[in-house]
Tab-separated table of C-alpha atoms and ligand atoms in Angstrom:
chain	number	residue	atom	x	y	z
A	1	MET	CA	20.969	-19.515	21.395
A	2	ALA	CA	23.231	-20.382	24.175
A	3	TYR	CA	24.506	-17.390	26.148
A	4	PHE	CA	27.704	-17.722	28.188
A	5	ASP	CA	28.580	-14.084	28.735
A	6	TYR	CA	26.898	-13.263	32.035
A	7	ALA	CA	29.807	-11.455	33.422
A	8	ASN	CA	29.667	-8.899	30.605
A	9	GLY	CA	25.786	-8.564	30.387
A	10	CYS	CA	23.170	-9.879	32.657
A	11	PRO	CA	19.406	-9.721	31.965
A	12	VAL	CA	17.373	-7.693	34.436
A	13	ASP	CA	15.149	-9.859	36.606
A	14	GLU	CA	11.458	-9.551	35.894
A	15	ARG	CA	10.747	-8.737	39.573
A	16	VAL	CA	13.338	-5.963	39.401
A	17	ILE	CA	11.720	-4.431	36.352
A	18	GLU	CA	8.311	-4.497	38.186
A	19	ALA	CA	9.791	-2.754	41.252
A	20	MET	CA	11.379	-0.119	38.931
A	21	MET	CA	8.326	0.634	36.825
A	22	PRO	CA	6.479	3.077	39.135
A	23	TYR	CA	9.617	5.227	39.328
A	24	MET	CA	9.713	5.545	35.514
A	25	THR	CA	6.063	6.477	35.348
A	26	ASP	CA	3.906	7.816	38.261
A	27	GLU	CA	6.530	8.352	40.950
A	28	ILE	CA	8.242	11.354	39.437
A	29	GLY	CA	9.396	13.118	42.573
A	30	ASN	CA	12.958	14.296	42.965
A	31	PRO	CA	14.371	12.965	46.219
A	32	SER	CA	15.448	16.477	47.064
A	33	SER	CA	12.066	17.961	46.678
A	34	VAL	CA	10.348	18.527	49.937
A	35	HIS	CA	6.779	17.737	48.792
A	36	SER	CA	5.258	14.394	49.342
A	37	LEU	CA	6.331	13.012	45.907
A	38	GLY	CA	9.937	13.942	46.762
A	39	LEU	CA	9.643	12.327	50.227
A	40	LYS	CA	8.456	9.116	48.529
A	41	ALA	CA	11.423	9.115	46.240
A	42	ARG	CA	13.835	9.715	49.156
A	43	LYS	CA	12.117	6.775	51.063
A	44	ALA	CA	12.600	4.554	48.060
A	45	LEU	CA	16.338	5.410	47.956
A	46	ASP	CA	16.661	4.661	51.716
A	47	ASP	CA	14.825	1.315	51.310
A	48	ALA	CA	17.260	0.296	48.530
A	49	ARG	CA	20.172	1.403	50.634
A	50	GLU	CA	18.927	-0.812	53.390
A	51	LYS	CA	18.449	-3.819	51.051
A	52	VAL	CA	21.970	-3.557	49.512
A	53	SER	CA	23.416	-3.126	53.005
A	54	MET	CA	21.611	-6.315	54.220
A	55	LEU	CA	23.143	-8.286	51.424
A	56	ILE	CA	26.756	-7.308	52.507
A	57	ASN	CA	26.304	-7.174	56.253
A	58	GLY	CA	26.930	-3.409	55.954
A	59	ALA	CA	25.262	-2.017	59.132
A	60	GLU	CA	28.525	-0.515	60.290
A	61	GLY	CA	28.700	1.863	57.332
A	62	ASP	CA	26.887	3.566	54.575
A	63	ILE	CA	26.276	2.998	50.944
A	64	ILE	CA	26.772	5.775	48.278
A	65	PHE	CA	25.051	4.970	45.055
A	66	THR	CA	27.077	5.590	41.884
A	67	SER	CA	26.726	5.015	38.183
A	68	GLY	CA	28.425	1.635	38.593
A	69	ALA	CA	31.510	-0.235	39.722
A	70	THR	CA	33.842	1.911	37.779
A	71	GLU	CA	32.720	5.135	39.487
A	72	ALA	CA	32.672	3.480	42.859
A	73	ASN	CA	36.245	2.255	42.338
A	74	ASN	CA	37.211	5.780	41.328
A	75	LEU	CA	35.493	7.271	44.368
A	76	ALA	CA	37.119	4.743	46.762
A	77	ILE	CA	40.685	5.081	45.513
A	78	ILE	CA	40.933	8.637	44.111
A	79	GLY	CA	38.468	9.928	46.824
A	80	TYR	CA	40.412	8.270	49.651
A	81	GLY	CA	43.811	9.134	48.289
A	82	MET	CA	42.876	12.762	47.861
A	83	ARG	CA	41.287	12.965	51.299
A	84	TYR	CA	44.303	11.519	53.144
A	85	LYS	CA	47.214	12.595	50.980
A	86	ARG	CA	48.774	14.586	53.857
A	87	LYS	CA	48.904	11.423	55.998
A	88	GLY	CA	50.766	9.553	53.183
A	89	ASN	CA	51.019	9.001	49.556
A	90	HIS	CA	51.664	5.255	49.052
A	91	ILE	CA	49.029	2.878	47.708
A	92	ILE	CA	49.089	-0.863	47.190
A	93	ALA	CA	47.061	-2.751	44.598
A	94	SER	CA	47.011	-6.227	43.207
A	95	SER	CA	48.273	-6.435	39.567
A	96	ILE	CA	45.022	-8.132	38.335
A	97	GLU	CA	42.507	-5.470	39.403
A	98	HIS	CA	39.959	-4.217	37.004
A	99	MET	CA	41.166	-1.381	34.793
A	100	SER	CA	38.951	0.977	36.756
A	101	VAL	CA	41.077	0.319	39.811
A	102	ILE	CA	44.366	0.169	37.986
A	103	ASN	CA	43.735	3.445	36.183
A	104	SER	CA	42.477	5.186	39.431
A	105	CYS	CA	45.833	4.197	40.945
A	106	LYS	CA	47.706	5.477	37.894
A	107	PHE	CA	45.630	8.746	38.193
A	108	LEU	CA	46.982	9.191	41.721
A	109	GLN	CA	50.450	8.225	40.502
A	110	LYS	CA	50.376	11.282	38.133
A	111	ASN	CA	49.363	13.314	41.104
A	112	GLY	CA	52.269	12.676	43.456
A	113	PHE	CA	51.396	9.199	44.796
A	114	GLU	CA	53.476	6.064	44.631
A	115	VAL	CA	51.703	2.827	43.837
A	116	THR	CA	53.071	-0.719	44.364
A	117	PHE	CA	51.387	-3.366	42.250
A	118	ILE	CA	51.581	-6.786	43.862
A	119	PRO	CA	52.224	-9.937	41.729
A	120	VAL	CA	49.928	-12.993	41.572
A	121	ASP	CA	50.759	-16.680	41.117
A	122	ARG	CA	50.015	-18.772	38.037
A	123	ASN	CA	46.377	-19.287	39.439
A	124	GLY	CA	45.879	-15.593	39.943
A	125	ILE	CA	46.181	-15.564	43.784
A	126	VAL	CA	47.782	-12.435	45.137
A	127	ASP	CA	51.052	-12.730	47.048
A	128	VAL	CA	49.850	-11.898	50.603
A	129	GLU	CA	53.350	-11.875	52.126
A	130	GLU	CA	54.362	-9.355	49.451
A	131	ILE	CA	51.476	-7.096	50.471
A	132	GLU	CA	52.620	-7.185	54.074
A	133	LYS	CA	56.195	-6.468	53.220
A	134	SER	CA	55.190	-3.557	51.012
A	135	ILE	CA	53.252	-1.723	53.701
A	136	ARG	CA	55.310	1.398	54.632
A	137	PRO	CA	54.651	4.196	57.210
A	138	ASP	CA	53.266	6.272	54.389
A	139	THR	CA	50.891	3.655	52.963
A	140	ILE	CA	47.379	4.820	53.346
A	141	LEU	CA	45.380	2.275	51.275
A	142	VAL	CA	45.479	-1.344	50.118
A	143	THR	CA	43.118	-2.334	47.271
A	144	VAL	CA	42.463	-6.031	46.354
A	145	GLN	CA	39.546	-7.408	44.483
A	146	HIS	CA	37.353	-10.084	46.045
A	147	ALA	CA	37.190	-12.095	42.813
A	148	ASN	CA	38.381	-11.582	39.313
A	149	GLY	CA	35.709	-11.261	36.655
A	150	GLU	CA	37.894	-12.740	34.016
A	151	ILE	CA	39.613	-15.695	35.532
A	152	GLY	CA	37.251	-16.094	38.438
A	153	THR	CA	39.925	-16.437	41.110
A	154	ILE	CA	38.815	-15.632	44.671
A	155	GLN	CA	41.432	-13.800	46.711
A	156	PRO	CA	42.105	-14.446	50.483
A	157	VAL	CA	40.548	-11.056	51.334
A	158	GLU	CA	39.872	-11.952	55.002
A	159	GLU	CA	43.580	-12.728	55.566
A	160	ILE	CA	44.589	-9.556	53.752
A	161	GLY	CA	42.075	-7.549	55.737
A	162	LYS	CA	43.592	-8.674	59.022
A	163	ILE	CA	47.069	-7.775	57.994
A	164	VAL	CA	46.002	-4.373	56.668
A	165	LYS	CA	43.999	-3.583	59.708
A	166	GLU	CA	46.949	-4.460	62.068
A	167	LYS	CA	49.105	-1.977	60.232
A	168	GLY	CA	46.376	0.719	60.509
A	169	VAL	CA	45.964	1.049	56.783
A	170	ALA	CA	42.432	1.349	54.995
A	171	PHE	CA	41.376	-1.638	52.910
A	172	HIS	CA	39.325	-1.354	49.686
A	173	VAL	CA	37.754	-4.432	48.101
A	174	ASP	CA	36.173	-4.448	44.726
A	175	ALA	CA	33.413	-6.964	45.102
A	176	SER	CA	31.542	-6.306	41.836
A	177	ALA	CA	32.459	-9.666	40.387
A	178	SER	CA	31.638	-11.709	43.583
A	179	LEU	CA	28.486	-10.041	44.744
A	180	GLY	CA	25.589	-12.426	44.356
A	181	LYS	CA	27.891	-15.363	43.469
A	182	ILE	CA	29.707	-15.958	46.801
A	183	GLU	CA	29.299	-14.498	50.267
A	184	VAL	CA	30.244	-10.755	50.420
A	185	ASP	CA	30.486	-9.819	54.100
A	186	VAL	CA	32.161	-6.522	54.725
A	187	GLU	CA	32.773	-7.465	58.428
A	188	ARG	CA	34.462	-10.679	57.704
A	189	MET	CA	36.602	-9.144	55.014
A	190	GLY	CA	37.610	-6.300	57.475
A	191	ALA	CA	37.071	-3.950	54.505
A	192	ASP	CA	36.569	-0.161	54.940
A	193	LEU	CA	35.516	0.508	51.276
A	194	VAL	CA	33.613	-1.998	49.136
A	195	THR	CA	32.694	-1.611	45.439
A	196	LEU	CA	29.297	-3.081	44.331
A	197	SER	CA	27.560	-3.424	41.009
A	198	SER	CA	23.927	-3.851	40.127
A	199	ASN	CA	23.874	-5.529	36.759
A	200	ASP	CA	26.090	-8.486	37.990
A	201	ILE	CA	23.164	-9.346	40.335
A	202	TYR	CA	20.421	-9.138	37.665
A	203	GLY	CA	19.767	-5.403	38.466
A	204	PRO	CA	19.828	-2.706	35.874
A	205	ARG	CA	22.995	-1.396	34.276
A	206	GLY	CA	24.444	2.047	35.130
A	207	VAL	CA	23.958	1.566	38.891
A	208	GLY	CA	26.431	0.588	41.525
A	209	GLY	CA	27.561	1.574	44.978
A	210	LEU	CA	30.382	2.145	47.439
A	211	PHE	CA	30.131	0.830	50.969
A	212	ILE	CA	32.021	3.302	53.223
A	213	ARG	CA	32.702	2.143	56.789
A	214	ARG	CA	31.692	4.563	59.536
A	215	GLY	CA	34.600	6.926	60.339
A	216	ILE	CA	36.241	6.520	56.862
A	217	ARG	CA	36.232	9.728	54.770
A	218	VAL	CA	36.520	10.176	51.106
A	219	GLN	CA	36.673	13.375	48.955
A	220	PRO	CA	33.967	13.575	46.394
A	221	ILE	CA	35.050	13.258	42.857
A	222	ILE	CA	31.763	14.444	41.431
A	223	VAL	CA	30.737	17.922	42.932
A	224	GLY	CA	27.468	19.815	42.591
A	225	GLY	CA	24.236	19.872	44.477
A	226	GLY	CA	25.457	17.690	47.348
A	227	GLN	CA	23.342	14.618	46.838
A	228	GLU	CA	24.385	11.341	48.444
A	229	LYS	CA	25.654	13.001	51.632
A	230	GLY	CA	27.870	15.304	49.528
A	231	LEU	CA	29.831	12.385	48.173
A	232	ARG	CA	28.133	11.924	44.772
A	233	SER	CA	26.291	14.959	43.422
A	234	GLY	CA	23.630	14.819	40.768
A	235	THR	CA	19.986	13.966	40.868
A	236	GLU	CA	19.638	10.344	41.875
A	237	ASN	CA	18.844	7.620	39.435
A	238	VAL	CA	15.801	6.636	41.544
A	239	ALA	CA	14.458	3.816	39.234
A	240	GLY	CA	17.906	2.336	38.883
A	241	ILE	CA	18.677	2.487	42.543
A	242	VAL	CA	15.258	0.858	43.376
A	243	GLY	CA	16.063	-1.816	40.872
A	244	PHE	CA	19.516	-2.393	42.507
A	245	GLY	CA	17.792	-2.657	45.947
A	246	LYS	CA	15.261	-5.184	44.647
A	247	ALA	CA	17.989	-7.243	42.953
A	248	ALA	CA	19.957	-7.294	46.273
A	249	GLU	CA	16.974	-8.441	48.132
A	250	ILE	CA	16.315	-11.330	45.600
A	251	ALA	CA	20.034	-12.137	45.576
A	252	LYS	CA	20.090	-12.491	49.351
A	253	GLU	CA	17.298	-15.049	49.288
A	254	GLU	CA	18.371	-16.960	46.217
A	255	TYR	CA	22.058	-16.620	45.401
A	256	LYS	CA	23.306	-19.671	47.393
A	257	GLU	CA	21.122	-22.242	45.712
A	258	GLU	CA	21.703	-20.812	42.396
A	259	ALA	CA	25.518	-20.802	42.908
A	260	ARG	CA	25.328	-24.497	43.724
A	261	ARG	CA	23.486	-25.122	40.513
A	262	GLU	CA	25.851	-23.083	38.374
A	263	GLU	CA	28.891	-24.582	40.162
A	264	LYS	CA	27.791	-28.123	38.934
A	265	LEU	CA	27.368	-26.813	35.306
A	266	ARG	CA	30.649	-25.058	35.569
A	267	ASP	CA	32.456	-28.241	36.575
A	268	GLU	CA	30.906	-30.322	33.921
A	269	LEU	CA	31.744	-27.600	31.318
A	270	ILE	CA	35.447	-27.353	32.483
A	271	ALA	CA	35.720	-31.168	32.366
A	272	ARG	CA	34.313	-31.545	28.951
A	273	ILE	CA	36.317	-28.661	27.459
A	274	LEU	CA	39.513	-30.051	28.855
A	275	GLU	CA	38.966	-33.277	26.949
A	276	ILE	CA	39.888	-31.305	23.836
A	277	GLU	CA	43.593	-31.887	23.334
A	278	GLU	CA	46.039	-29.067	24.411
A	279	THR	CA	43.427	-27.139	26.271
A	280	TYR	CA	44.176	-25.749	29.627
A	281	LEU	CA	42.142	-23.989	32.478
A	282	ASN	CA	43.062	-20.372	33.431
A	283	GLY	CA	42.614	-19.235	37.038
A	284	HIS	CA	42.336	-21.257	40.230
A	285	PRO	CA	41.047	-24.892	39.972
A	286	GLU	CA	39.090	-24.578	43.218
A	287	LEU	CA	39.071	-21.062	44.479
A	288	ARG	CA	37.030	-19.652	41.643
A	289	LEU	CA	33.602	-18.046	41.011
A	290	PRO	CA	30.827	-20.644	40.618
A	291	ASN	CA	30.009	-19.357	37.131
A	292	ASN	CA	33.440	-18.919	35.672
A	293	VAL	CA	35.074	-20.984	32.967
A	294	ASN	CA	38.273	-19.495	31.370
A	295	VAL	CA	40.240	-21.853	29.090
A	296	ARG	CA	42.996	-21.480	26.559
A	297	PHE	CA	43.458	-23.471	23.408
A	298	SER	CA	46.914	-23.768	21.908
A	299	TYR	CA	47.484	-22.574	18.312
A	300	ILE	CA	44.327	-20.504	18.026
A	301	GLU	CA	43.046	-16.943	18.705
A	302	GLY	CA	40.261	-16.532	21.265
A	303	GLU	CA	38.868	-13.829	19.006
A	304	SER	CA	38.393	-16.231	16.093
A	305	LEU	CA	36.767	-18.679	18.416
A	306	VAL	CA	34.297	-16.056	19.698
A	307	LEU	CA	33.279	-15.162	16.106
A	308	SER	CA	32.945	-18.734	15.000
A	309	LEU	CA	30.759	-19.620	18.026
A	310	ASP	CA	28.679	-16.408	17.392
A	311	MET	CA	27.799	-17.830	13.918
A	312	GLU	CA	26.355	-20.843	15.737
A	313	GLY	CA	24.307	-18.767	18.114
A	314	ILE	CA	26.684	-19.255	21.017
A	315	TYR	CA	27.951	-16.240	22.960
A	316	ALA	CA	31.280	-16.222	24.833
A	317	SER	CA	34.084	-13.637	25.285
A	318	THR	CA	37.789	-13.411	25.092
A	319	ALA	CA	38.138	-11.484	28.359
A	320	SER	CA	36.294	-8.682	30.105
A	321	ALA	CA	34.390	-6.589	27.501
A	322	CYS	CA	36.299	-3.584	28.789
A	323	THR	CA	39.831	-4.898	27.856
A	324	SER	CA	38.825	-6.716	24.680
A	325	LYS	CA	38.499	-3.350	22.781
A	326	THR	CA	42.171	-2.848	23.000
A	327	LEU	CA	44.175	-5.447	21.057
A	328	GLU	CA	46.502	-5.919	23.980
A	329	PRO	CA	46.260	-9.302	25.631
A	330	SER	CA	44.436	-9.384	28.948
A	331	HIS	CA	46.681	-7.798	31.691
A	332	VAL	CA	45.241	-10.364	34.061
A	333	LEU	CA	46.417	-13.391	32.107
A	334	ILE	CA	49.776	-11.770	31.546
A	335	ALA	CA	50.096	-11.103	35.317
A	336	CYS	CA	49.345	-14.825	35.861
A	337	GLY	CA	52.509	-15.552	33.767
A	338	LEU	CA	50.883	-16.531	30.455
A	339	LYS	CA	52.727	-15.864	27.282
A	340	HIS	CA	51.129	-13.448	24.877
A	341	GLU	CA	50.037	-16.230	22.532
A	342	GLU	CA	48.607	-18.213	25.414
A	343	ALA	CA	46.600	-15.081	26.707
A	344	HIS	CA	45.331	-14.585	23.071
A	345	GLY	CA	44.165	-18.145	22.910
A	346	SER	CA	41.926	-17.762	25.900
A	347	LEU	CA	38.167	-17.955	26.012
A	348	LEU	CA	35.770	-16.871	28.781
A	349	PHE	CA	32.435	-18.497	29.431
A	350	THR	CA	30.369	-17.018	32.313
A	351	LEU	CA	27.213	-18.834	33.380
A	352	GLY	CA	23.980	-17.412	34.777
A	353	LYS	CA	20.461	-18.176	35.724
A	354	GLY	CA	19.353	-18.915	32.230
A	355	ASN	CA	21.873	-21.704	31.570
A	356	THR	CA	20.841	-25.305	31.397
A	357	GLU	CA	22.531	-28.649	30.751
A	358	GLU	CA	21.201	-28.353	27.175
A	359	ASP	CA	23.314	-25.183	26.694
A	360	ILE	CA	26.338	-27.151	27.605
A	361	ASP	CA	25.474	-30.012	25.313
A	362	ARG	CA	24.835	-27.518	22.449
A	363	LEU	CA	28.226	-25.773	23.054
A	364	MET	CA	30.047	-29.091	23.206
A	365	GLU	CA	28.479	-30.224	19.974
A	366	VAL	CA	30.033	-27.133	18.206
A	367	LEU	CA	33.268	-26.234	20.102
A	368	PRO	CA	35.519	-29.282	19.425
A	369	LYS	CA	34.722	-28.951	15.668
A	370	VAL	CA	35.395	-25.199	15.655
A	371	VAL	CA	38.690	-25.725	17.574
A	372	GLU	CA	39.699	-28.428	15.061
A	373	ARG	CA	38.835	-26.278	12.081
A	374	LEU	CA	40.741	-23.248	13.364
A	375	ARG	CA	43.736	-25.337	14.308
A	376	MET	CA	43.948	-26.839	10.851
A	377	MET	CA	44.396	-23.343	9.602
A	378	SER	CA	47.410	-22.858	11.930
A	379	PRO	CA	50.787	-23.662	10.367
A	380	LEU	CA	52.219	-24.140	13.961
A	381	TYR	CA	49.469	-26.730	14.675
A	382	ARG	CA	50.191	-28.568	11.457
A	383	LYS	CA	53.854	-28.551	12.122
A	384	SER	CA	53.298	-29.849	15.638
A	385	LYS	CA	51.393	-32.768	14.017
A	386	GLY	CA	54.336	-33.341	11.580
A	387	GLY	CA	52.299	-31.813	8.734
B	1	PMP	N1	35.389	-4.358	38.849
B	1	PMP	C1	35.302	-5.565	38.431
B	1	PMP	C2	35.968	-6.600	39.274
B	1	PMP	C3	34.567	-5.966	37.254
B	1	PMP	O1	34.529	-7.240	36.890
B	1	PMP	C4	34.018	-4.859	36.567
B	1	PMP	C5	33.302	-5.212	35.190
B	1	PMP	N2	32.015	-5.853	35.434
B	1	PMP	C6	34.103	-3.570	37.014
B	1	PMP	C7	34.825	-3.345	38.113
B	1	PMP	C8	33.505	-2.420	36.256
B	1	PMP	O2	32.162	-2.431	36.126
B	1	PMP	P1	31.298	-1.376	35.251
B	1	PMP	O3	31.729	-1.473	33.902
B	1	PMP	O4	29.890	-1.781	35.458
B	1	PMP	O5	31.525	-0.043	35.950
């Protein structure tokens, strides 16, 4: 098999599983219990917090563990909005944010907020000038992702962070697609709130976190026993959090070298796919994640390509797994100015630690034939060939 869907599902690193095992067997203490087993569990959480913090240069704030990036985005946007709604009720977001950001903004919209969605260019780069122009006296939060999980485009977050800070507005960055792929440094970004995800760095699923800069307040969206400094109630997922911490520690040591390796594979894969006629790259040609290849093929549906490749033991995606459930084309590709049929003809390959040169050879043995076969079934294609 050749697996090219790392953005939607990552295997957990063996070393992470090893670190988690004791917390699923012998170390049964609840971090809120005052006995020694409880204290051990609490210490395990604090160690994990430290490791995640080290990966993002997060000493000037704290990390609140959540069930994943979606919850962290909800906590950042809804939690910040509700906390500061008396100060202002205007929020700015890019139009290619993950649905967990877009829908958090829409939730606030239904609750008395105004939201401005900022357009992106053909490569998916957000219009920075437009962000600056959109900031008003009642703007309290700007949210822009670090990188897009679907098209791989990396945003100029440092530049945006400076502008936002000058205006005295809080800045949220969703770094779940970029963590462990490129440098995520909360200081350089000038970010106040940063969303993180564990599975994207070979940690377990169902764990994530929100970096909150010292002095920034959010209102909890999950209330109960007051765990995680009152910001995220519920008994902590100790094993998962320990796994996230271990994955962060490994990522800090290893991600740069791995990113260089994947970048070479990515460039080779892009070059070879683009040799197929009427095939185009989605996203930015240079400012893109080292593991992201998103291409579109005229005259065919990405969905049919995914299924045809699946039959050959090759796994790819049409877009992020979250949006591919709806039959709507990807909002990200549409925001980049693609026509509906262009968006529907798009295919996403995301590389990871397990991929080798042989995987690419295997894919390229199959892909041109599948594309040709599917195109032959398309009346539009045959017509374009004079058939
Ligand atoms: N933000 C971004 C940028 C993503 O790519 C994703 C999907 N991996 C999420 C948020 C949501 O992550 P999860 O489904 O793990 O909550």
